[in-house]
Amino acid sequence: MEIIVFGAGSLGSLVGGLLARAHDVTLVGRDPHVATVQRDGLRITGVETVDVDPAATTDATGASADLALVTVKTHDTGAAARALATGDYDAVCSLQNGMGNEDVLAETVDAPILAGTVTCGARLVGPGHVEWTGRGTVTLGAWRPADDARPVERVAGAFRAAGLDAEVATDVRSRLWEKLAVNAAINPVTALARVENGALRSGALADLARTAAVETATVARADDADLADATAQDAVEIVARETARNRSSMHRDVVRGRRTEIDAINGYVVDRAAATGQSVPVNRTLAALIRGWERGAGVRE
């Protein structure tokens, strides 16, 4: 299968590199990472050590492939969608954090849209080198009911052919809300407190994270998703335990002085809460604090 990965950061490089063991993969990212992959290939270490030679480019305008995987930051989804619209793809699948990405893609790209979640842990060590910090699984589903389910099965098969654990879900929106609950709980709390994920396993920070997750589950149910409070809390506890030594993506963004994905995580919860008549004071506070930091750091208008 020909696969293009839009967003060769930590997750995109890991997923693309693993898929390159069985497929024709092109990574779309920025230099110096892309230049290093072009010259020396991509090295994956951690769970397994893998050396692969995917193609890599900084510009995929007009490209075509069987599958496009979107792994860019949420604030770059619009730009990725516009680039995808210049090409030809049998299916486009978002593996991004947050919510709303699939709708942006569906509005712009003329292809079946898939939604996915990935629990693999990844860390970009340096140009051409990504660390695989946790094996994880891939869950996929069709975003729009009108879309044919066959592309989902084909994409899941492509992941499996590369040795990745992949499943097809008929309730992918509920799975995305569960992932959102985890991100809403872990990302802003670890970013604000400057702690690793494991710090949320007990104590006041754990209580704060659990409350954010429960608020998110409440909004999910009001939005017709099937997500129980206990399921959301359990998911947060599992991720905090299994990634105890990891720094969340938002934590890394704050440390590096970069814009975060707060709008598509806690900000999305706040927006949907307003639309469905729910109260989410913890999510609202976390979103306000991170946005305030972004403005102070000059990465948000």
mmCIF file of C-alpha atoms in Angstrom:
data_model
loop_
_atom_site.group_PDB
_atom_site.id
_atom_site.type_symbol
_atom_site.label_atom_id
_atom_site.label_comp_id
_atom_site.label_asym_id
_atom_site.label_seq_id
_atom_site.Cartn_x
_atom_site.Cartn_y
_atom_site.Cartn_z
ATOM 1 C CA MET A 1 0.000 0.000 0.000
ATOM 2 C CA GLU A 2 1.174 3.533 -0.752
ATOM 3 C CA ILE A 3 0.872 5.646 2.409
ATOM 4 C CA ILE A 4 1.591 9.322 3.046
ATOM 5 C CA VAL A 5 1.981 10.521 6.635
ATOM 6 C CA PHE A 6 1.174 14.233 7.023
ATOM 7 C CA GLY A 7 2.972 15.341 10.162
ATOM 8 C CA ALA A 8 6.272 13.554 10.720
ATOM 9 C CA GLY A 9 6.668 14.475 14.367
ATOM 10 C CA SER A 10 7.025 11.862 17.084
ATOM 11 C CA LEU A 11 3.834 9.854 16.459
ATOM 12 C CA GLY A 12 3.809 10.336 12.696
ATOM 13 C CA SER A 13 7.429 9.244 12.399
ATOM 14 C CA LEU A 14 6.859 6.208 14.599
ATOM 15 C CA VAL A 15 3.700 5.045 12.827
ATOM 16 C CA GLY A 16 5.114 5.828 9.399
ATOM 17 C CA GLY A 17 8.387 4.107 10.196
ATOM 18 C CA LEU A 18 6.668 0.957 11.439
ATOM 19 C CA LEU A 19 4.368 0.903 8.414
ATOM 20 C CA ALA A 20 7.442 1.247 6.171
ATOM 21 C CA ARG A 21 8.399 -2.294 7.146
ATOM 22 C CA ALA A 22 5.609 -3.525 4.876
ATOM 23 C CA HIS A 23 4.455 -0.582 2.754
ATOM 24 C CA ASP A 24 5.638 2.270 0.518
ATOM 25 C CA VAL A 25 5.621 5.198 2.973
ATOM 26 C CA THR A 26 6.329 8.897 2.512
ATOM 27 C CA LEU A 27 6.791 11.123 5.569
ATOM 28 C CA VAL A 28 5.766 14.764 5.258
ATOM 29 C CA GLY A 29 7.448 17.005 7.801
ATOM 30 C CA ARG A 30 10.014 19.708 8.410
ATOM 31 C CA ASP A 31 13.766 19.971 8.173
ATOM 32 C CA PRO A 32 16.176 18.986 9.617
ATOM 33 C CA HIS A 33 14.187 15.802 10.369
ATOM 34 C CA VAL A 34 13.127 15.295 6.742
ATOM 35 C CA ALA A 35 16.625 15.991 5.384
ATOM 36 C CA THR A 36 18.108 13.457 7.811
ATOM 37 C CA VAL A 37 15.578 10.777 6.849
ATOM 38 C CA GLN A 38 16.278 11.443 3.172
ATOM 39 C CA ARG A 39 20.008 11.036 3.757
ATOM 40 C CA ASP A 40 20.285 8.378 6.463
ATOM 41 C CA GLY A 41 16.862 6.782 6.843
ATOM 42 C CA LEU A 42 14.793 6.616 10.017
ATOM 43 C CA ARG A 43 15.888 4.870 13.194
ATOM 44 C CA ILE A 44 13.338 3.623 15.751
ATOM 45 C CA THR A 45 14.554 2.541 19.192
ATOM 46 C CA GLY A 46 12.833 1.523 22.427
ATOM 47 C CA VAL A 47 10.244 -1.236 22.309
ATOM 48 C CA GLU A 48 12.043 -2.502 19.199
ATOM 49 C CA THR A 49 15.008 -1.267 17.202
ATOM 50 C CA VAL A 50 14.041 -0.711 13.590
ATOM 51 C CA ASP A 51 15.943 0.934 10.746
ATOM 52 C CA VAL A 52 13.839 1.861 7.703
ATOM 53 C CA ASP A 53 14.158 4.083 4.639
ATOM 54 C CA PRO A 54 10.808 5.773 3.975
ATOM 55 C CA ALA A 55 10.635 8.577 1.471
ATOM 56 C CA ALA A 56 10.434 12.027 3.058
ATOM 57 C CA THR A 57 9.452 15.479 1.848
ATOM 58 C CA THR A 58 8.548 18.927 3.148
ATOM 59 C CA ASP A 59 5.907 19.458 0.441
ATOM 60 C CA ALA A 60 3.273 16.908 -0.594
ATOM 61 C CA THR A 61 1.226 19.235 -2.798
ATOM 62 C CA GLY A 62 -0.380 17.252 -5.616
ATOM 63 C CA ALA A 63 0.692 13.893 -4.196
ATOM 64 C CA SER A 64 -1.393 10.734 -4.374
ATOM 65 C CA ALA A 65 -1.530 7.508 -2.383
ATOM 66 C CA ASP A 66 -3.841 4.751 -1.257
ATOM 67 C CA LEU A 67 -3.939 6.243 2.241
ATOM 68 C CA ALA A 68 -3.085 9.545 3.905
ATOM 69 C CA LEU A 69 -2.517 9.472 7.661
ATOM 70 C CA VAL A 70 -2.879 12.877 9.314
ATOM 71 C CA THR A 71 -0.757 13.339 12.445
ATOM 72 C CA VAL A 72 -0.205 17.113 12.461
ATOM 73 C CA LYS A 73 -1.035 19.318 15.430
ATOM 74 C CA THR A 74 -4.698 20.295 15.511
ATOM 75 C CA HIS A 75 -4.033 23.928 14.602
ATOM 76 C CA ASP A 76 -2.353 22.683 11.393
ATOM 77 C CA THR A 77 -5.273 20.471 10.305
ATOM 78 C CA GLY A 78 -6.705 23.113 7.966
ATOM 79 C CA ALA A 79 -3.386 23.493 6.136
ATOM 80 C CA ALA A 80 -3.014 19.719 5.887
ATOM 81 C CA ALA A 81 -6.554 19.423 4.515
ATOM 82 C CA ARG A 82 -5.842 22.017 1.837
ATOM 83 C CA ALA A 83 -2.668 20.182 0.803
ATOM 84 C CA LEU A 84 -4.535 16.871 0.719
ATOM 85 C CA ALA A 85 -7.222 18.426 -1.462
ATOM 86 C CA THR A 86 -4.625 18.990 -4.203
ATOM 87 C CA GLY A 87 -3.921 15.258 -4.398
ATOM 88 C CA ASP A 88 -5.747 11.973 -4.833
ATOM 89 C CA TYR A 89 -6.304 9.505 -1.990
ATOM 90 C CA ASP A 90 -8.477 6.430 -1.543
ATOM 91 C CA ALA A 91 -8.889 7.248 2.169
ATOM 92 C CA VAL A 92 -7.754 9.876 4.678
ATOM 93 C CA CYS A 93 -7.394 8.950 8.356
ATOM 94 C CA SER A 94 -6.830 11.291 11.301
ATOM 95 C CA LEU A 95 -4.716 9.906 14.141
ATOM 96 C CA GLN A 96 -4.568 13.260 15.910
ATOM 97 C CA ASN A 97 -5.238 14.444 19.415
ATOM 98 C CA GLY A 98 -8.378 16.376 20.256
ATOM 99 C CA MET A 99 -11.715 16.587 18.486
ATOM 100 C CA GLY A 100 -12.945 18.318 15.361
ATOM 101 C CA ASN A 101 -10.112 17.280 13.038
ATOM 102 C CA GLU A 102 -12.237 14.845 11.053
ATOM 103 C CA ASP A 103 -14.868 17.503 10.360
ATOM 104 C CA VAL A 104 -12.199 19.861 9.000
ATOM 105 C CA LEU A 105 -10.865 17.120 6.730
ATOM 106 C CA ALA A 106 -14.356 16.103 5.571
ATOM 107 C CA GLU A 107 -15.176 19.672 4.570
ATOM 108 C CA THR A 108 -12.145 19.943 2.293
ATOM 109 C CA VAL A 109 -10.997 16.522 1.102
ATOM 110 C CA ASP A 110 -12.903 14.436 -1.460
ATOM 111 C CA ALA A 111 -12.201 10.993 0.037
ATOM 112 C CA PRO A 112 -13.617 8.681 2.708
ATOM 113 C CA ILE A 113 -12.621 10.050 6.119
ATOM 114 C CA LEU A 114 -11.501 7.659 8.839
ATOM 115 C CA ALA A 115 -10.986 8.434 12.508
ATOM 116 C CA GLY A 116 -8.435 6.648 14.628
ATOM 117 C CA THR A 117 -6.832 6.508 18.018
ATOM 118 C CA VAL A 118 -3.290 5.340 18.731
ATOM 119 C CA THR A 119 -2.014 4.406 22.171
ATOM 120 C CA CYS A 120 1.589 3.825 21.062
ATOM 121 C CA GLY A 121 4.079 5.979 22.937
ATOM 122 C CA ALA A 122 6.537 7.997 20.849
ATOM 123 C CA ARG A 123 9.243 10.599 21.434
ATOM 124 C CA LEU A 124 11.258 12.343 18.756
ATOM 125 C CA VAL A 125 14.813 12.059 20.050
ATOM 126 C CA GLY A 126 16.378 14.067 17.249
ATOM 127 C CA PRO A 127 16.454 14.361 13.459
ATOM 128 C CA GLY A 128 15.987 10.912 11.960
ATOM 129 C CA HIS A 129 15.484 9.202 15.331
ATOM 130 C CA VAL A 130 12.238 8.407 17.148
ATOM 131 C CA GLU A 131 11.888 6.444 20.393
ATOM 132 C CA TRP A 132 9.047 3.912 20.676
ATOM 133 C CA THR A 133 8.133 4.213 24.353
ATOM 134 C CA GLY A 134 5.020 2.011 24.478
ATOM 135 C CA ARG A 135 3.643 -0.656 22.139
ATOM 136 C CA GLY A 136 -0.064 0.288 22.175
ATOM 137 C CA THR A 137 -2.879 -0.356 19.717
ATOM 138 C CA VAL A 138 -4.582 1.369 16.783
ATOM 139 C CA THR A 139 -8.385 1.703 16.648
ATOM 140 C CA LEU A 140 -10.075 2.780 13.415
ATOM 141 C CA GLY A 141 -13.581 3.609 12.238
ATOM 142 C CA ALA A 142 -15.476 5.411 9.480
ATOM 143 C CA TRP A 143 -16.192 9.020 10.422
ATOM 144 C CA ARG A 144 -19.305 9.584 8.320
ATOM 145 C CA PRO A 145 -22.098 6.993 8.267
ATOM 146 C CA ALA A 146 -22.389 7.415 4.499
ATOM 147 C CA ASP A 147 -18.783 6.312 3.954
ATOM 148 C CA ASP A 148 -18.133 2.746 2.849
ATOM 149 C CA ALA A 149 -16.747 0.566 5.658
ATOM 150 C CA ARG A 150 -14.408 -1.293 3.320
ATOM 151 C CA PRO A 151 -11.599 1.312 3.465
ATOM 152 C CA VAL A 152 -11.527 0.896 7.254
ATOM 153 C CA GLU A 153 -10.973 -2.846 6.983
ATOM 154 C CA ARG A 154 -8.295 -2.316 4.356
ATOM 155 C CA VAL A 155 -6.424 0.248 6.454
ATOM 156 C CA ALA A 156 -6.626 -1.962 9.556
ATOM 157 C CA GLY A 157 -5.182 -4.786 7.472
ATOM 158 C CA ALA A 158 -2.318 -2.551 6.384
ATOM 159 C CA PHE A 159 -1.435 -1.825 10.019
ATOM 160 C CA ARG A 160 -1.577 -5.513 10.879
ATOM 161 C CA ALA A 161 0.638 -6.397 7.907
ATOM 162 C CA ALA A 162 3.294 -4.128 9.432
ATOM 163 C CA GLY A 163 3.056 -5.895 12.792
ATOM 164 C CA LEU A 164 0.839 -3.367 14.554
ATOM 165 C CA ASP A 165 -2.186 -4.290 16.655
ATOM 166 C CA ALA A 166 -5.194 -2.735 14.896
ATOM 167 C CA GLU A 167 -8.932 -3.072 15.437
ATOM 168 C CA VAL A 168 -12.035 -1.719 13.728
ATOM 169 C CA ALA A 169 -14.617 0.025 15.920
ATOM 170 C CA THR A 170 -18.246 0.726 15.065
ATOM 171 C CA ASP A 171 -18.348 3.265 17.928
ATOM 172 C CA VAL A 172 -15.298 5.289 16.923
ATOM 173 C CA ARG A 173 -16.845 8.580 18.127
ATOM 174 C CA SER A 174 -17.164 7.159 21.647
ATOM 175 C CA ARG A 175 -13.548 5.978 21.442
ATOM 176 C CA LEU A 176 -12.478 9.480 20.439
ATOM 177 C CA TRP A 177 -14.377 10.967 23.386
ATOM 178 C CA GLU A 178 -12.614 8.503 25.697
ATOM 179 C CA LYS A 179 -9.250 9.564 24.285
ATOM 180 C CA LEU A 180 -10.317 13.195 24.697
ATOM 181 C CA ALA A 181 -11.122 12.552 28.364
ATOM 182 C CA VAL A 182 -7.603 11.184 28.872
ATOM 183 C CA ASN A 183 -6.001 14.132 27.093
ATOM 184 C CA ALA A 184 -8.195 16.684 28.889
ATOM 185 C CA ALA A 185 -7.144 15.166 32.204
ATOM 186 C CA ILE A 186 -3.444 14.539 31.663
ATOM 187 C CA ASN A 187 -2.160 17.132 29.186
ATOM 188 C CA PRO A 188 -2.975 20.490 30.829
ATOM 189 C CA VAL A 189 -2.380 19.292 34.399
ATOM 190 C CA THR A 190 1.082 17.914 33.626
ATOM 191 C CA ALA A 191 1.899 20.979 31.515
ATOM 192 C CA LEU A 192 0.919 23.437 34.233
ATOM 193 C CA ALA A 193 2.553 21.463 37.052
ATOM 194 C CA ARG A 194 5.625 20.542 34.927
ATOM 195 C CA VAL A 195 5.426 16.890 35.990
ATOM 196 C CA GLU A 196 5.585 13.502 34.284
ATOM 197 C CA ASN A 197 2.370 11.568 33.706
ATOM 198 C CA GLY A 198 3.001 9.308 36.694
ATOM 199 C CA ALA A 199 2.487 12.246 39.066
ATOM 200 C CA LEU A 200 -1.235 11.968 38.310
ATOM 201 C CA ARG A 201 -1.579 8.515 39.862
ATOM 202 C CA SER A 202 -2.367 9.846 43.339
ATOM 203 C CA GLY A 203 -2.829 13.023 45.364
ATOM 204 C CA ALA A 204 -4.313 16.394 44.506
ATOM 205 C CA LEU A 205 -3.175 16.335 40.873
ATOM 206 C CA ALA A 206 -4.833 12.953 40.381
ATOM 207 C CA ASP A 207 -8.077 14.311 41.835
ATOM 208 C CA LEU A 208 -7.937 17.279 39.477
ATOM 209 C CA ALA A 209 -7.294 15.040 36.463
ATOM 210 C CA ARG A 210 -10.125 12.678 37.371
ATOM 211 C CA THR A 211 -12.537 15.590 37.703
ATOM 212 C CA ALA A 212 -11.572 16.866 34.242
ATOM 213 C CA ALA A 213 -12.156 13.371 32.846
ATOM 214 C CA VAL A 214 -15.584 13.035 34.488
ATOM 215 C CA GLU A 215 -16.639 16.442 33.173
ATOM 216 C CA THR A 216 -15.576 15.327 29.704
ATOM 217 C CA ALA A 217 -17.573 12.099 29.999
ATOM 218 C CA THR A 218 -20.646 14.098 31.030
ATOM 219 C CA VAL A 219 -20.356 16.260 27.918
ATOM 220 C CA ALA A 220 -19.728 13.187 25.755
ATOM 221 C CA ARG A 221 -23.007 11.621 26.869
ATOM 222 C CA ALA A 222 -24.841 14.875 26.210
ATOM 223 C CA ASP A 223 -23.296 14.733 22.735
ATOM 224 C CA ASP A 224 -24.730 11.223 22.189
ATOM 225 C CA ALA A 225 -21.497 9.333 22.838
ATOM 226 C CA ASP A 226 -21.359 6.276 25.096
ATOM 227 C CA LEU A 227 -18.792 7.103 27.783
ATOM 228 C CA ALA A 228 -19.347 6.330 31.459
ATOM 229 C CA ASP A 229 -17.615 8.333 34.209
ATOM 230 C CA ALA A 230 -15.861 5.208 35.486
ATOM 231 C CA THR A 231 -14.597 4.341 31.997
ATOM 232 C CA ALA A 232 -13.090 7.801 31.593
ATOM 233 C CA GLN A 233 -11.459 7.699 35.030
ATOM 234 C CA ASP A 234 -10.095 4.189 34.480
ATOM 235 C CA ALA A 235 -8.627 5.243 31.125
ATOM 236 C CA VAL A 236 -6.799 8.156 32.772
ATOM 237 C CA GLU A 237 -5.412 5.919 35.511
ATOM 238 C CA ILE A 238 -4.224 3.320 32.996
ATOM 239 C CA VAL A 239 -2.430 5.887 30.842
ATOM 240 C CA ALA A 240 -0.862 7.593 33.880
ATOM 241 C CA ARG A 241 0.413 4.219 35.066
ATOM 242 C CA GLU A 242 1.619 2.852 31.717
ATOM 243 C CA THR A 243 3.287 6.135 30.680
ATOM 244 C CA ALA A 244 4.423 7.163 34.160
ATOM 245 C CA ARG A 245 7.866 8.348 33.017
ATOM 246 C CA ASN A 246 6.590 10.167 29.924
ATOM 247 C CA ARG A 247 5.989 13.881 29.553
ATOM 248 C CA SER A 248 2.698 14.651 27.834
ATOM 249 C CA SER A 249 2.730 16.364 24.439
ATOM 250 C CA MET A 250 1.319 19.546 26.002
ATOM 251 C CA HIS A 251 3.985 19.483 28.702
ATOM 252 C CA ARG A 252 6.656 19.263 25.977
ATOM 253 C CA ASP A 253 5.024 22.092 24.026
ATOM 254 C CA VAL A 254 5.018 24.386 27.060
ATOM 255 C CA VAL A 255 8.625 23.581 27.948
ATOM 256 C CA ARG A 256 9.671 24.333 24.360
ATOM 257 C CA GLY A 257 7.602 27.525 24.172
ATOM 258 C CA ARG A 258 5.286 26.233 21.444
ATOM 259 C CA ARG A 259 1.564 26.614 20.900
ATOM 260 C CA THR A 260 -0.433 23.731 22.397
ATOM 261 C CA GLU A 261 -3.522 21.816 21.265
ATOM 262 C CA ILE A 262 -5.644 23.194 24.103
ATOM 263 C CA ASP A 263 -8.392 24.447 21.773
ATOM 264 C CA ALA A 264 -9.106 20.943 20.453
ATOM 265 C CA ILE A 265 -8.877 19.314 23.893
ATOM 266 C CA ASN A 266 -10.203 21.187 26.943
ATOM 267 C CA GLY A 267 -11.381 24.020 24.720
ATOM 268 C CA TYR A 268 -13.502 21.574 22.743
ATOM 269 C CA VAL A 269 -15.008 20.222 25.968
ATOM 270 C CA VAL A 270 -15.902 23.768 27.037
ATOM 271 C CA ASP A 271 -17.475 24.559 23.657
ATOM 272 C CA ARG A 272 -19.562 21.377 23.567
ATOM 273 C CA ALA A 273 -20.568 21.893 27.199
ATOM 274 C CA ALA A 274 -21.950 25.320 26.307
ATOM 275 C CA ALA A 275 -23.842 23.839 23.362
ATOM 276 C CA THR A 276 -25.356 21.024 25.428
ATOM 277 C CA GLY A 277 -26.027 22.936 28.664
ATOM 278 C CA GLN A 278 -23.365 21.249 30.819
ATOM 279 C CA SER A 279 -21.112 22.736 33.473
ATOM 280 C CA VAL A 280 -17.358 22.041 33.195
ATOM 281 C CA PRO A 281 -15.547 24.411 35.602
ATOM 282 C CA VAL A 282 -12.310 22.403 35.766
ATOM 283 C CA ASN A 283 -11.969 22.115 31.996
ATOM 284 C CA ARG A 284 -12.818 25.802 31.647
ATOM 285 C CA THR A 285 -10.124 26.758 34.186
ATOM 286 C CA LEU A 286 -7.479 24.495 32.627
ATOM 287 C CA ALA A 287 -8.219 25.885 29.163
ATOM 288 C CA ALA A 288 -8.025 29.478 30.435
ATOM 289 C CA LEU A 289 -4.692 28.859 32.181
ATOM 290 C CA ILE A 290 -3.024 27.260 29.162
ATOM 291 C CA ARG A 291 -4.381 29.915 26.806
ATOM 292 C CA GLY A 292 -3.122 32.570 29.202
ATOM 293 C CA TRP A 293 0.334 31.002 29.161
ATOM 294 C CA GLU A 294 0.258 30.910 25.328
ATOM 295 C CA ARG A 295 -0.545 34.617 25.138
ATOM 296 C CA GLY A 296 2.176 35.441 27.623
ATOM 297 C CA ALA A 297 4.654 33.350 25.663
ATOM 298 C CA GLY A 298 3.684 35.119 22.436
ATOM 299 C CA VAL A 299 2.439 31.978 20.681
ATOM 300 C CA ARG A 300 -1.222 32.968 20.715
ATOM 301 C CA GLU A 301 -2.937 36.176 19.631
#
